[in-house]
PDB file of C-alpha atoms and ligand atoms in Angstrom:
ATOM      1  CA  UNK A   1      65.944 102.883  89.281  1.00  0.00           C
ATOM      2  CA  UNK A   2      67.972 102.424  92.475  1.00  0.00           C
ATOM      3  CA  UNK A   3      67.719 104.742  95.394  1.00  0.00           C
ATOM      4  CA  UNK A   4      71.255 106.092  95.106  1.00  0.00           C
ATOM      5  CA  UNK A   5      73.096 106.944  98.287  1.00  0.00           C
ATOM      6  CA  UNK A   6      75.682 109.154  96.536  1.00  0.00           C
ATOM      7  CA  UNK A   7      78.849 107.447  97.565  1.00  0.00           C
ATOM      8  CA  UNK A   8      81.103 110.328  96.517  1.00  0.00           C
ATOM      9  CA  UNK A   9      79.343 112.628  98.992  1.00  0.00           C
ATOM     10  CA  UNK A  10      79.632 109.947 101.611  1.00  0.00           C
ATOM     11  CA  UNK A  11      83.397 109.708 100.956  1.00  0.00           C
ATOM     12  CA  UNK A  12      83.639 113.491 101.355  1.00  0.00           C
ATOM     13  CA  UNK A  13      81.549 113.576 104.513  1.00  0.00           C
ATOM     14  CA  UNK A  14      84.226 112.468 106.991  1.00  0.00           C
ATOM     15  CA  UNK A  15      87.771 111.319 107.609  1.00  0.00           C
ATOM     16  CA  UNK A  16      88.842 107.901 108.832  1.00  0.00           C
ATOM     17  CA  UNK A  17      86.114 105.782 107.226  1.00  0.00           C
ATOM     18  CA  UNK A  18      86.929 102.104 106.778  1.00  0.00           C
ATOM     19  CA  UNK A  19      86.513  99.897 103.714  1.00  0.00           C
ATOM     20  CA  UNK A  20      87.055  96.156 103.655  1.00  0.00           C
ATOM     21  CA  UNK A  21      88.466  94.970 100.353  1.00  0.00           C
ATOM     22  CA  UNK A  22      87.272  91.597  99.159  1.00  0.00           C
ATOM     23  CA  UNK A  23      89.264  89.938  96.393  1.00  0.00           C
ATOM     24  CA  UNK A  24      86.823  87.414  94.860  1.00  0.00           C
ATOM     25  CA  UNK A  25      89.703  85.263  93.685  1.00  0.00           C
ATOM     26  CA  UNK A  26      90.591  84.548  97.310  1.00  0.00           C
ATOM     27  CA  UNK A  27      87.258  85.008  99.091  1.00  0.00           C
ATOM     28  CA  UNK A  28      84.247  83.660  97.276  1.00  0.00           C
ATOM     29  CA  UNK A  29      82.896  81.014  99.658  1.00  0.00           C
ATOM     30  CA  UNK A  30      79.451  81.878 100.921  1.00  0.00           C
ATOM     31  CA  UNK A  31      80.013  80.691 104.485  1.00  0.00           C
ATOM     32  CA  UNK A  32      83.172  82.761 104.958  1.00  0.00           C
ATOM     33  CA  UNK A  33      81.653  85.798 103.308  1.00  0.00           C
ATOM     34  CA  UNK A  34      78.620  85.605 105.576  1.00  0.00           C
ATOM     35  CA  UNK A  35      80.881  85.564 108.629  1.00  0.00           C
ATOM     36  CA  UNK A  36      82.797  88.542 107.259  1.00  0.00           C
ATOM     37  CA  UNK A  37      79.566  90.439 106.629  1.00  0.00           C
ATOM     38  CA  UNK A  38      78.389  89.678 110.162  1.00  0.00           C
ATOM     39  CA  UNK A  39      81.616  91.007 111.682  1.00  0.00           C
ATOM     40  CA  UNK A  40      81.597  94.043 109.396  1.00  0.00           C
ATOM     41  CA  UNK A  41      78.072  94.955 110.431  1.00  0.00           C
ATOM     42  CA  UNK A  42      78.880  94.608 114.126  1.00  0.00           C
ATOM     43  CA  UNK A  43      81.935  96.825 113.636  1.00  0.00           C
ATOM     44  CA  UNK A  44      79.922  99.330 111.563  1.00  0.00           C
ATOM     45  CA  UNK A  45      82.352  99.182 108.659  1.00  0.00           C
ATOM     46  CA  UNK A  46      81.568 101.898 106.106  1.00  0.00           C
ATOM     47  CA  UNK A  47      82.057 100.093 102.778  1.00  0.00           C
ATOM     48  CA  UNK A  48      82.858  96.860 101.053  1.00  0.00           C
ATOM     49  CA  UNK A  49      85.264  97.279  98.144  1.00  0.00           C
ATOM     50  CA  UNK A  50      85.321  94.397  95.700  1.00  0.00           C
ATOM     51  CA  UNK A  51      87.857  93.618  92.987  1.00  0.00           C
ATOM     52  CA  UNK A  52      91.311  92.253  92.255  1.00  0.00           C
ATOM     53  CA  UNK A  53      94.073  92.103  89.683  1.00  0.00           C
ATOM     54  CA  UNK A  54      93.394  88.567  88.412  1.00  0.00           C
ATOM     55  CA  UNK A  55      89.752  87.793  89.223  1.00  0.00           C
ATOM     56  CA  UNK A  56      87.565  85.730  86.880  1.00  0.00           C
ATOM     57  CA  UNK A  57      84.187  87.106  85.850  1.00  0.00           C
ATOM     58  CA  UNK A  58      82.345  84.217  87.492  1.00  0.00           C
ATOM     59  CA  UNK A  59      84.091  84.618  90.879  1.00  0.00           C
ATOM     60  CA  UNK A  60      83.417  88.349  90.681  1.00  0.00           C
ATOM     61  CA  UNK A  61      79.722  87.911  89.940  1.00  0.00           C
ATOM     62  CA  UNK A  62      79.230  85.173  92.516  1.00  0.00           C
ATOM     63  CA  UNK A  63      80.878  87.230  95.271  1.00  0.00           C
ATOM     64  CA  UNK A  64      79.078  90.470  94.513  1.00  0.00           C
ATOM     65  CA  UNK A  65      75.722  88.760  94.486  1.00  0.00           C
ATOM     66  CA  UNK A  66      76.386  87.124  97.881  1.00  0.00           C
ATOM     67  CA  UNK A  67      77.216  90.574  99.271  1.00  0.00           C
ATOM     68  CA  UNK A  68      74.198  92.196  97.660  1.00  0.00           C
ATOM     69  CA  UNK A  69      71.812  89.621  99.095  1.00  0.00           C
ATOM     70  CA  UNK A  70      73.190  89.751 102.603  1.00  0.00           C
ATOM     71  CA  UNK A  71      74.198  93.272 103.571  1.00  0.00           C
ATOM     72  CA  UNK A  72      73.164  96.902 103.432  1.00  0.00           C
ATOM     73  CA  UNK A  73      76.776  98.095 103.693  1.00  0.00           C
ATOM     74  CA  UNK A  74      77.482  99.933 100.404  1.00  0.00           C
ATOM     75  CA  UNK A  75      79.322  97.835  97.807  1.00  0.00           C
ATOM     76  CA  UNK A  76      81.918  99.662  95.736  1.00  0.00           C
ATOM     77  CA  UNK A  77      83.706  98.070  92.800  1.00  0.00           C
ATOM     78  CA  UNK A  78      87.475  98.514  92.798  1.00  0.00           C
ATOM     79  CA  UNK A  79      88.008  96.991  89.356  1.00  0.00           C
ATOM     80  CA  UNK A  80      91.123  95.171  88.224  1.00  0.00           C
ATOM     81  CA  UNK A  81      89.843  94.954  84.658  1.00  0.00           C
ATOM     82  CA  UNK A  82      86.955  95.818  82.338  1.00  0.00           C
ATOM     83  CA  UNK A  83      85.324  92.481  83.272  1.00  0.00           C
ATOM     84  CA  UNK A  84      84.686  93.644  86.821  1.00  0.00           C
ATOM     85  CA  UNK A  85      81.494  95.647  86.441  1.00  0.00           C
ATOM     86  CA  UNK A  86      78.034  94.956  87.835  1.00  0.00           C
ATOM     87  CA  UNK A  87      74.955  96.951  88.610  1.00  0.00           C
ATOM     88  CA  UNK A  88      74.549  95.008  91.833  1.00  0.00           C
ATOM     89  CA  UNK A  89      77.128  97.417  93.273  1.00  0.00           C
ATOM     90  CA  UNK A  90      76.307 100.901  94.548  1.00  0.00           C
ATOM     91  CA  UNK A  91      79.268 102.552  92.842  1.00  0.00           C
ATOM     92  CA  UNK A  92      82.398 101.869  90.848  1.00  0.00           C
ATOM     93  CA  UNK A  93      85.764 103.544  91.316  1.00  0.00           C
ATOM     94  CA  UNK A  94      86.468 104.386  87.693  1.00  0.00           C
ATOM     95  CA  UNK A  95      90.213 103.990  87.996  1.00  0.00           C
ATOM     96  CA  UNK A  96      92.819 105.587  85.789  1.00  0.00           C
ATOM     97  CA  UNK A  97      96.250 104.309  86.742  1.00  0.00           C
ATOM     98  CA  UNK A  98      97.860 107.745  86.476  1.00  0.00           C
ATOM     99  CA  UNK A  99     101.144 106.789  88.145  1.00  0.00           C
ATOM    100  CA  UNK A 100     101.765 104.442  85.206  1.00  0.00           C
ATOM    101  CA  UNK A 101     102.265 104.941  81.499  1.00  0.00           C
ATOM    102  CA  UNK A 102     100.362 101.920  80.255  1.00  0.00           C
ATOM    103  CA  UNK A 103      97.588 103.179  77.939  1.00  0.00           C
ATOM    104  CA  UNK A 104      95.554 100.054  78.612  1.00  0.00           C
ATOM    105  CA  UNK A 105      95.025 101.125  82.246  1.00  0.00           C
ATOM    106  CA  UNK A 106      94.629 104.804  81.368  1.00  0.00           C
ATOM    107  CA  UNK A 107      91.900 104.356  78.733  1.00  0.00           C
ATOM    108  CA  UNK A 108      91.983 100.915  77.035  1.00  0.00           C
ATOM    109  CA  UNK A 109      90.055  98.893  79.634  1.00  0.00           C
ATOM    110  CA  UNK A 110      87.595 101.777  79.923  1.00  0.00           C
ATOM    111  CA  UNK A 111      86.742 101.691  76.244  1.00  0.00           C
ATOM    112  CA  UNK A 112      86.148  97.926  76.448  1.00  0.00           C
ATOM    113  CA  UNK A 113      83.487  98.292  79.129  1.00  0.00           C
ATOM    114  CA  UNK A 114      82.151 101.729  78.092  1.00  0.00           C
ATOM    115  CA  UNK A 115      78.851 100.712  76.480  1.00  0.00           C
ATOM    116  CA  UNK A 116      77.915  98.252  79.172  1.00  0.00           C
ATOM    117  CA  UNK A 117      78.820 100.586  82.034  1.00  0.00           C
ATOM    118  CA  UNK A 118      77.046 103.549  80.442  1.00  0.00           C
ATOM    119  CA  UNK A 119      73.784 101.592  80.471  1.00  0.00           C
ATOM    120  CA  UNK A 120      74.157 100.500  84.096  1.00  0.00           C
ATOM    121  CA  UNK A 121      72.343 102.134  86.959  1.00  0.00           C
ATOM    122  CA  UNK A 122      75.433 102.649  89.074  1.00  0.00           C
ATOM    123  CA  UNK A 123      77.371 105.650  90.384  1.00  0.00           C
ATOM    124  CA  UNK A 124      80.631 106.083  88.468  1.00  0.00           C
ATOM    125  CA  UNK A 125      83.387 107.899  90.381  1.00  0.00           C
ATOM    126  CA  UNK A 126      86.352 109.130  88.301  1.00  0.00           C
ATOM    127  CA  UNK A 127      89.372 108.100  90.364  1.00  0.00           C
ATOM    128  CA  UNK A 128      93.046 109.013  90.030  1.00  0.00           C
ATOM    129  CA  UNK A 129      94.741 105.761  91.024  1.00  0.00           C
ATOM    130  CA  UNK A 130      98.346 106.194  92.115  1.00  0.00           C
ATOM    131  CA  UNK A 131     100.632 103.267  92.879  1.00  0.00           C
ATOM    132  CA  UNK A 132     103.449 103.877  95.335  1.00  0.00           C
ATOM    133  CA  UNK A 133     106.297 101.465  95.985  1.00  0.00           C
ATOM    134  CA  UNK A 134     105.293  99.372  98.996  1.00  0.00           C
ATOM    135  CA  UNK A 135     108.672  97.675  99.472  1.00  0.00           C
ATOM    136  CA  UNK A 136     107.781  94.566  97.447  1.00  0.00           C
ATOM    137  CA  UNK A 137     106.587  93.851  93.928  1.00  0.00           C
ATOM    138  CA  UNK A 138     102.798  94.047  94.017  1.00  0.00           C
ATOM    139  CA  UNK A 139     100.511  92.023  91.798  1.00  0.00           C
ATOM    140  CA  UNK A 140      98.871  95.208  90.532  1.00  0.00           C
ATOM    141  CA  UNK A 141     102.244  96.588  89.377  1.00  0.00           C
ATOM    142  CA  UNK A 142     103.032  93.257  87.730  1.00  0.00           C
ATOM    143  CA  UNK A 143      99.666  92.817  86.024  1.00  0.00           C
ATOM    144  CA  UNK A 144      99.441  96.440  84.892  1.00  0.00           C
ATOM    145  CA  UNK A 145     103.086  96.409  83.790  1.00  0.00           C
ATOM    146  CA  UNK A 146     103.661  99.782  85.422  1.00  0.00           C
ATOM    147  CA  UNK A 147     106.309 101.102  87.770  1.00  0.00           C
ATOM    148  CA  UNK A 148     105.097 102.500  91.092  1.00  0.00           C
ATOM    149  CA  UNK A 149     106.294 105.937  92.187  1.00  0.00           C
ATOM    150  CA  UNK A 150     109.256 105.609  94.604  1.00  0.00           C
ATOM    151  CA  UNK A 151     108.112 106.162  98.189  1.00  0.00           C
ATOM    152  CA  UNK A 152     110.485 109.059  98.825  1.00  0.00           C
ATOM    153  CA  UNK A 153     109.241 111.002  95.775  1.00  0.00           C
ATOM    154  CA  UNK A 154     106.503 113.021  97.457  1.00  0.00           C
ATOM    155  CA  UNK A 155     106.838 115.742  94.860  1.00  0.00           C
ATOM    156  CA  UNK A 156     106.170 113.367  91.914  1.00  0.00           C
ATOM    157  CA  UNK A 157     103.235 111.792  93.762  1.00  0.00           C
ATOM    158  CA  UNK A 158     101.775 115.231  94.487  1.00  0.00           C
ATOM    159  CA  UNK A 159     102.189 116.455  90.912  1.00  0.00           C
ATOM    160  CA  UNK A 160     100.562 113.247  89.684  1.00  0.00           C
ATOM    161  CA  UNK A 161      97.599 113.809  91.991  1.00  0.00           C
ATOM    162  CA  UNK A 162      97.287 117.450  90.889  1.00  0.00           C
ATOM    163  CA  UNK A 163      97.320 116.401  87.226  1.00  0.00           C
ATOM    164  CA  UNK A 164      94.605 113.869  88.005  1.00  0.00           C
ATOM    165  CA  UNK A 165      92.430 116.493  89.672  1.00  0.00           C
ATOM    166  CA  UNK A 166      92.955 118.879  86.742  1.00  0.00           C
ATOM    167  CA  UNK A 167      91.804 116.059  84.448  1.00  0.00           C
ATOM    168  CA  UNK A 168      88.600 115.817  86.451  1.00  0.00           C
ATOM    169  CA  UNK A 169      89.285 112.956  88.828  1.00  0.00           C
ATOM    170  CA  UNK A 170      86.975 113.280  91.815  1.00  0.00           C
ATOM    171  CA  UNK A 171      89.065 111.286  94.263  1.00  0.00           C
ATOM    172  CA  UNK A 172      92.673 110.185  94.660  1.00  0.00           C
ATOM    173  CA  UNK A 173      93.496 106.593  95.653  1.00  0.00           C
ATOM    174  CA  UNK A 174      97.026 105.978  96.905  1.00  0.00           C
ATOM    175  CA  UNK A 175      97.823 102.278  96.845  1.00  0.00           C
ATOM    176  CA  UNK A 176     100.996 100.562  98.022  1.00  0.00           C
ATOM    177  CA  UNK A 177      99.605  97.291  96.578  1.00  0.00           C
ATOM    178  CA  UNK A 178      97.933  94.393  98.324  1.00  0.00           C
ATOM    179  CA  UNK A 179     100.218  92.863 100.956  1.00  0.00           C
ATOM    180  CA  UNK A 180     102.648  95.790 100.828  1.00  0.00           C
ATOM    181  CA  UNK A 181     105.483  95.661 103.337  1.00  0.00           C
ATOM    182  CA  UNK A 182     105.423  99.425 103.760  1.00  0.00           C
ATOM    183  CA  UNK A 183     102.329 101.623 103.860  1.00  0.00           C
ATOM    184  CA  UNK A 184     101.775 104.859 101.965  1.00  0.00           C
ATOM    185  CA  UNK A 185     103.974 107.559 103.558  1.00  0.00           C
ATOM    186  CA  UNK A 186     102.080 110.128 105.640  1.00  0.00           C
ATOM    187  CA  UNK A 187     103.965 113.017 103.971  1.00  0.00           C
ATOM    188  CA  UNK A 188     102.285 112.149 100.671  1.00  0.00           C
ATOM    189  CA  UNK A 189      98.858 112.359 102.261  1.00  0.00           C
ATOM    190  CA  UNK A 190      99.630 115.671 103.915  1.00  0.00           C
ATOM    191  CA  UNK A 191     100.924 117.074 100.660  1.00  0.00           C
ATOM    192  CA  UNK A 192      97.797 116.062  98.695  1.00  0.00           C
ATOM    193  CA  UNK A 193      95.255 117.031 101.338  1.00  0.00           C
ATOM    194  CA  UNK A 194      95.346 120.651 100.152  1.00  0.00           C
ATOM    195  CA  UNK A 195      93.697 119.561  96.872  1.00  0.00           C
ATOM    196  CA  UNK A 196      90.412 119.166  98.662  1.00  0.00           C
ATOM    197  CA  UNK A 197      89.388 115.905  97.066  1.00  0.00           C
ATOM    198  CA  UNK A 198      88.645 112.784  99.091  1.00  0.00           C
ATOM    199  CA  UNK A 199      91.700 110.583  99.613  1.00  0.00           C
ATOM    200  CA  UNK A 200      91.604 106.782  99.752  1.00  0.00           C
ATOM    201  CA  UNK A 201      94.618 104.865 101.036  1.00  0.00           C
ATOM    202  CA  UNK A 202      95.395 101.147 100.964  1.00  0.00           C
ATOM    203  CA  UNK A 203      98.141  98.563 100.878  1.00  0.00           C
ATOM    204  CA  UNK A 204      99.529  96.531 103.755  1.00  0.00           C
ATOM    205  CA  UNK A 205      97.494  98.158 106.544  1.00  0.00           C
ATOM    206  CA  UNK A 206      97.513  95.905 109.639  1.00  0.00           C
ATOM    207  CA  UNK A 207      97.601  98.178 112.682  1.00  0.00           C
ATOM    208  CA  UNK A 208      95.227 100.492 114.518  1.00  0.00           C
ATOM    209  CA  UNK A 209      98.000 103.078 114.892  1.00  0.00           C
ATOM    210  CA  UNK A 210      98.353 103.263 111.111  1.00  0.00           C
ATOM    211  CA  UNK A 211      94.609 103.744 110.730  1.00  0.00           C
ATOM    212  CA  UNK A 212      94.563 106.554 113.328  1.00  0.00           C
ATOM    213  CA  UNK A 213      97.563 108.248 111.748  1.00  0.00           C
ATOM    214  CA  UNK A 214      95.861 108.217 108.351  1.00  0.00           C
ATOM    215  CA  UNK A 215      92.665 109.563 109.800  1.00  0.00           C
ATOM    216  CA  UNK A 216      94.513 112.390 111.525  1.00  0.00           C
ATOM    217  CA  UNK A 217      96.378 113.229 108.315  1.00  0.00           C
ATOM    218  CA  UNK A 218      93.113 113.679 106.410  1.00  0.00           C
ATOM    219  CA  UNK A 219      92.468 110.320 104.740  1.00  0.00           C
ATOM    220  CA  UNK A 220      88.756 109.825 104.007  1.00  0.00           C
ATOM    221  CA  UNK A 221      88.737 106.064 103.405  1.00  0.00           C
ATOM    222  CA  UNK A 222      91.248 103.514 104.683  1.00  0.00           C
ATOM    223  CA  UNK A 223      91.161 100.192 102.825  1.00  0.00           C
ATOM    224  CA  UNK A 224      92.052  96.901 104.485  1.00  0.00           C
ATOM    225  CA  UNK A 225      92.128  93.672 102.467  1.00  0.00           C
ATOM    226  CA  UNK A 226      94.905  91.158 102.796  1.00  0.00           C
ATOM    227  CA  UNK A 227      95.244  91.241 106.571  1.00  0.00           C
ATOM    228  CA  UNK A 228      91.571  90.479 107.112  1.00  0.00           C
ATOM    229  CA  UNK A 229      91.689  87.406 104.880  1.00  0.00           C
ATOM    230  CA  UNK A 230      93.562  85.566 107.633  1.00  0.00           C
ATOM    231  CA  UNK A 231      92.450  87.573 110.662  1.00  0.00           C
ATOM    232  CA  UNK A 232      88.718  87.938 110.377  1.00  0.00           C
ATOM    233  CA  UNK A 233      88.440  89.024 114.025  1.00  0.00           C
ATOM    234  CA  UNK A 234      90.472  92.123 113.246  1.00  0.00           C
ATOM    235  CA  UNK A 235      87.214  93.410 111.737  1.00  0.00           C
ATOM    236  CA  UNK A 236      85.498  93.121 115.120  1.00  0.00           C
ATOM    237  CA  UNK A 237      88.402  94.914 116.782  1.00  0.00           C
ATOM    238  CA  UNK A 238      87.865  97.837 114.418  1.00  0.00           C
ATOM    239  CA  UNK A 239      84.674  98.585 116.309  1.00  0.00           C
ATOM    240  CA  UNK A 240      86.747  99.696 119.258  1.00  0.00           C
ATOM    241  CA  UNK A 241      88.668 102.150 117.183  1.00  0.00           C
ATOM    242  CA  UNK A 242      88.067 105.712 118.197  1.00  0.00           C
ATOM    243  CA  UNK A 243      86.326 106.922 115.065  1.00  0.00           C
ATOM    244  CA  UNK A 244      84.918 110.140 116.475  1.00  0.00           C
TER     245      UNK A 244
HETATM  246  C1  LIG B 301      95.217  96.873  97.653  1.00  0.00           C
HETATM  247  O1  LIG B 301      94.549  98.906  98.686  1.00  0.00           O
HETATM  248  C2  LIG B 301      94.386  97.539  98.677  1.00  0.00           C
HETATM  249  O2  LIG B 301      94.886  97.235  96.385  1.00  0.00           O
HETATM  250  C3  LIG B 301      94.475  96.882 100.022  1.00  0.00           C
HETATM  251  O3  LIG B 301      95.714  96.328 100.333  1.00  0.00           O
HETATM  252  O4  LIG B 301      95.201  93.924 100.691  1.00  0.00           O
HETATM  253  O5  LIG B 301      97.309  94.914 101.600  1.00  0.00           O
HETATM  254  O6  LIG B 301      95.124  95.472 102.608  1.00  0.00           O
HETATM  255  P1  LIG B 301      95.828  95.088 101.369  1.00  0.00           P
END
């Protein structure tokens, strides 16, 4: 039995936490991952998220085991498919793609991995996953064959989040998609903050100002992936961010 940290409580505990997203399809080389871990520890990054839309099982397993062996930073699975599960992680975001109408990403993938996940010693966090148009076609929209919510439709995004909470989702993840040109609009965050569930935001985040704005609007966890893949020193710079 693992000594669980209770990641959901940790998400709730403060605003402006930072997660680095590792996509094992792009980052699975031990040397690079070790450098990333080193920088992340210096910068006191809160979480590693791991997952991707088109990752193979072997890249996923290899990457998660490198992380597990080399860091105490909590590892959270952000799964792109039912193949991306492992009890080497501390928790899994159990995503339902509630902005979409593809049953496979609402329940199908979940049924495929249900038995295996049920037996695993891992915290499972029911997550309402909401895709918002990030100004370009994202791989997650393409792979899931779903249409993101238009970025000016705050009301639809809010109603979607409310429906998710009523269904029992414990957190809401707004994603503009990896490499998004435009980030999640602040109005959406402000509108959903009243629901009192932790909010995670990701997609195309590359600037400190964006991170501060999200923190001040009530975002609990800000996810940065793509930008770090080519700018590993950005992780070190995050240490200087005023996170008080
Ligand atoms: C995408 O939320 C994540 O699913 C992070 O996006 O890779 O653009 O940082 P980036």
